[in-house]
Coordinates of N, CA and C in Angstrom, one line a residue:
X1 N 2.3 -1.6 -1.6 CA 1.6 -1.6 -0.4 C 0.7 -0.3 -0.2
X2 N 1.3 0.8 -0.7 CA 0.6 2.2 -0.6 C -0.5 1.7 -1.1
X3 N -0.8 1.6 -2.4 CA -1.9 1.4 -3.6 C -2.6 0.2 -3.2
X4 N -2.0 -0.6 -2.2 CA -3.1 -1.6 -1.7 C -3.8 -0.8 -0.9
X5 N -3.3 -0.8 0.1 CA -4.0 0.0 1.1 C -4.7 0.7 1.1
X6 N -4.4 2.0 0.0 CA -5.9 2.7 -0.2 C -6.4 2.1 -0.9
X7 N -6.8 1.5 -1.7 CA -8.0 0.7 -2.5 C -8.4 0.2 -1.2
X8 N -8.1 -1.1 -0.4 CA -8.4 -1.5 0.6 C -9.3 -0.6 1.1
X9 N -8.6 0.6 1.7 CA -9.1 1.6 2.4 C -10.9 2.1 2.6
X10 N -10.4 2.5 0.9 CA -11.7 3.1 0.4 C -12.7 2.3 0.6
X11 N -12.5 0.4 -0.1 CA -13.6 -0.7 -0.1 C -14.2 -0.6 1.8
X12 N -13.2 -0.8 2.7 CA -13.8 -0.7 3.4 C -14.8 0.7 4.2
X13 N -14.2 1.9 3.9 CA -14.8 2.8 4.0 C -16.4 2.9 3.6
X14 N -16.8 2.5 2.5 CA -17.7 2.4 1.1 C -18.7 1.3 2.5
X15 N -18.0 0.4 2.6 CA -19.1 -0.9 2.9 C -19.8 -0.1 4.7
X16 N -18.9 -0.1 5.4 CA -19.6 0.5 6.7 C -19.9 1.8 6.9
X17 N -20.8 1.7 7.3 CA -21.5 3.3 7.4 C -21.6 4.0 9.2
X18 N -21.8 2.8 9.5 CA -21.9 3.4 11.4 C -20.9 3.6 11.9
X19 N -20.5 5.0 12.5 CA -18.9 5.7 12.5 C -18.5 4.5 14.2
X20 N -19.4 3.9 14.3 CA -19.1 3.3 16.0 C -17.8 2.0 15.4
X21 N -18.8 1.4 14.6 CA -17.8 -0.1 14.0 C -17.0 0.2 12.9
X22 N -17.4 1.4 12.1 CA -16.4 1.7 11.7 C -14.8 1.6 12.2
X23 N -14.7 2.3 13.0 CA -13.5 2.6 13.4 C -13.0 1.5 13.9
X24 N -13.8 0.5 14.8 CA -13.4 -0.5 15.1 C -12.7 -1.5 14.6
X25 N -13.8 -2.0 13.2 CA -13.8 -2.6 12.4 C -12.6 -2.3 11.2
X26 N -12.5 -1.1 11.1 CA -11.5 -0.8 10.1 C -10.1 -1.3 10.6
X27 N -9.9 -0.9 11.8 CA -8.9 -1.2 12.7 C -8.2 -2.5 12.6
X28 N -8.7 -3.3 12.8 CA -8.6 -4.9 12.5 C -8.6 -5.3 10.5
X29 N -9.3 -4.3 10.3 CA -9.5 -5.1 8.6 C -8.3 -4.5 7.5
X30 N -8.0 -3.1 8.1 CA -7.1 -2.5 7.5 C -5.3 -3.1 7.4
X31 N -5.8 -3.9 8.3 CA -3.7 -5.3 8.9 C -4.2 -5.9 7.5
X32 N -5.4 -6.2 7.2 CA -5.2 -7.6 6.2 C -4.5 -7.7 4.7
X33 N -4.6 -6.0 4.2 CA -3.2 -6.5 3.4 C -2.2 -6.8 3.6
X34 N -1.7 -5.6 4.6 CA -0.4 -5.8 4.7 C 0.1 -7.6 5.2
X35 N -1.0 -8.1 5.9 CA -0.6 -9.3 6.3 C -0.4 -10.1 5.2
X36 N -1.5 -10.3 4.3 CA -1.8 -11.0 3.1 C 0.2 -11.1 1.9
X37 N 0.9 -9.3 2.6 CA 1.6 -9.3 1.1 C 2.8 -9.4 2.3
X38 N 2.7 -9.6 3.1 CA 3.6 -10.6 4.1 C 4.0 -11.7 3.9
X39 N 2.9 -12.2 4.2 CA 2.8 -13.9 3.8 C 3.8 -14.3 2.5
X40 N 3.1 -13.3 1.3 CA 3.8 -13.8 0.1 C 4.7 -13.7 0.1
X41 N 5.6 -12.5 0.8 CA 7.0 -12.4 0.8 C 8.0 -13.2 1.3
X42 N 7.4 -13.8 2.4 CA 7.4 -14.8 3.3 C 7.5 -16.3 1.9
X43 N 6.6 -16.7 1.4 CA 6.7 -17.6 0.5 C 7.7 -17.6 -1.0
X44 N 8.1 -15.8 -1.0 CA 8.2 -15.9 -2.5 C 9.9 -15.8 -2.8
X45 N 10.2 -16.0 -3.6 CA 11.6 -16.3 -3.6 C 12.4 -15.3 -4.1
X46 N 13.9 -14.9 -3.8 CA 14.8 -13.8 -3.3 C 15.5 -13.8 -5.1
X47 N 15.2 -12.7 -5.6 CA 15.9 -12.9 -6.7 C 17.4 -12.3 -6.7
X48 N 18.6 -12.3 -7.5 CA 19.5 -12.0 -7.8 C 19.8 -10.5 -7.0
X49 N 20.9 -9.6 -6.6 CA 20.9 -8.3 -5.8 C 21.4 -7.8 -7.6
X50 N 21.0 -6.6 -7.8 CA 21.2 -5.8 -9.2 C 21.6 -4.4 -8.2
X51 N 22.6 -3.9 -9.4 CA 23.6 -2.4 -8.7 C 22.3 -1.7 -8.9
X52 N 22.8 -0.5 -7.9 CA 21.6 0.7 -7.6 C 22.1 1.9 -8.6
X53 N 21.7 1.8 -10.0 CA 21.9 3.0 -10.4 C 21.1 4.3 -10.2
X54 N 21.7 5.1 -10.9 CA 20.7 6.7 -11.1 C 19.5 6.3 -11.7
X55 N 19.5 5.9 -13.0 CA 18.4 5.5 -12.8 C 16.9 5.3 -12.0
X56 N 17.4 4.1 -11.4 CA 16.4 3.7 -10.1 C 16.6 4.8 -8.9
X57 N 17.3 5.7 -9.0 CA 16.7 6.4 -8.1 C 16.0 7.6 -8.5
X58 N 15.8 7.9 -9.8 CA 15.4 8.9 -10.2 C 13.7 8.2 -10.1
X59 N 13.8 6.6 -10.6 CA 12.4 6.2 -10.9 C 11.6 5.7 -9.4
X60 N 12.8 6.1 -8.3 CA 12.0 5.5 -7.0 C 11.7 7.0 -6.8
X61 N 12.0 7.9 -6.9 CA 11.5 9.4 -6.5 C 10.5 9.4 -7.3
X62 N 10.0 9.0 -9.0 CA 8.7 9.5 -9.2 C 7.9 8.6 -9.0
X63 N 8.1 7.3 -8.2 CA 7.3 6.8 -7.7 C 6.5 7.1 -6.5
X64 N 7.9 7.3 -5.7 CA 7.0 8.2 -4.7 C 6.2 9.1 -4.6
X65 N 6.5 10.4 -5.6 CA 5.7 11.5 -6.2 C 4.4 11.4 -6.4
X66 N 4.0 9.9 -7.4 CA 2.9 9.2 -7.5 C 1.9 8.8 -6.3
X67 N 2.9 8.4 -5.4 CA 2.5 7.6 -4.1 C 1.7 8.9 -3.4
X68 N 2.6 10.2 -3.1 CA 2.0 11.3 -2.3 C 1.0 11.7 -2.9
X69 N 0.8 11.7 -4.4 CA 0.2 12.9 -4.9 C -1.4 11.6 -4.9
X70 N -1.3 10.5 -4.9 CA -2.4 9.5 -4.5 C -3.2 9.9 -3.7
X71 N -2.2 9.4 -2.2 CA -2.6 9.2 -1.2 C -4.0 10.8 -1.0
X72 N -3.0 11.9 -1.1 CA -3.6 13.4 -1.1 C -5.0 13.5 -1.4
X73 N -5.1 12.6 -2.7 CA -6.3 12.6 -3.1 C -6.5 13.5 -4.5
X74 N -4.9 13.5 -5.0 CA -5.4 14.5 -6.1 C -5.6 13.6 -7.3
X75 N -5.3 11.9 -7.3 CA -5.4 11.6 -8.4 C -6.2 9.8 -7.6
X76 N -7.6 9.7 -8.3 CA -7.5 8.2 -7.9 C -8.7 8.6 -7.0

């Protein structure tokens, strides 16, 4: 959802230029992913529960790392 969002973001940023509807308009357009990867979740089916190793939590921390150091703008 992070990495949608800013792509999202940016396309919309890119396309409007007048800071009035901007804001407006972003406002409203910026739900449409998250609603979009709603829906799917909504439709998509629940797989099997798997144990929470070390692993995954080492690989959900450099995910996030990825996530912050994105968002920031240092990469992307």
């Amino acid at each position: 959802m992070l990495f949608v969002g800013k792509g999202f973001g940016t396309l919309v940023i890119d396309q409007l230029h007048d800071p009035r509807t901007l804001i407006a308009d972003a406002f409203v357009l910026l739900a449409l992913p998250g609603l979009v990867l709603s829906l799917l979740d909504l439709v998509g089916r629940d797989g099997h529960k798997r144990e929470l190793t070390w692993l995954h939590r080492i690989a959900g921390t450099a995910v996030l790392a990825v996530g912050v150091v994105f968002v920031l703008g240092f990469v992307g």
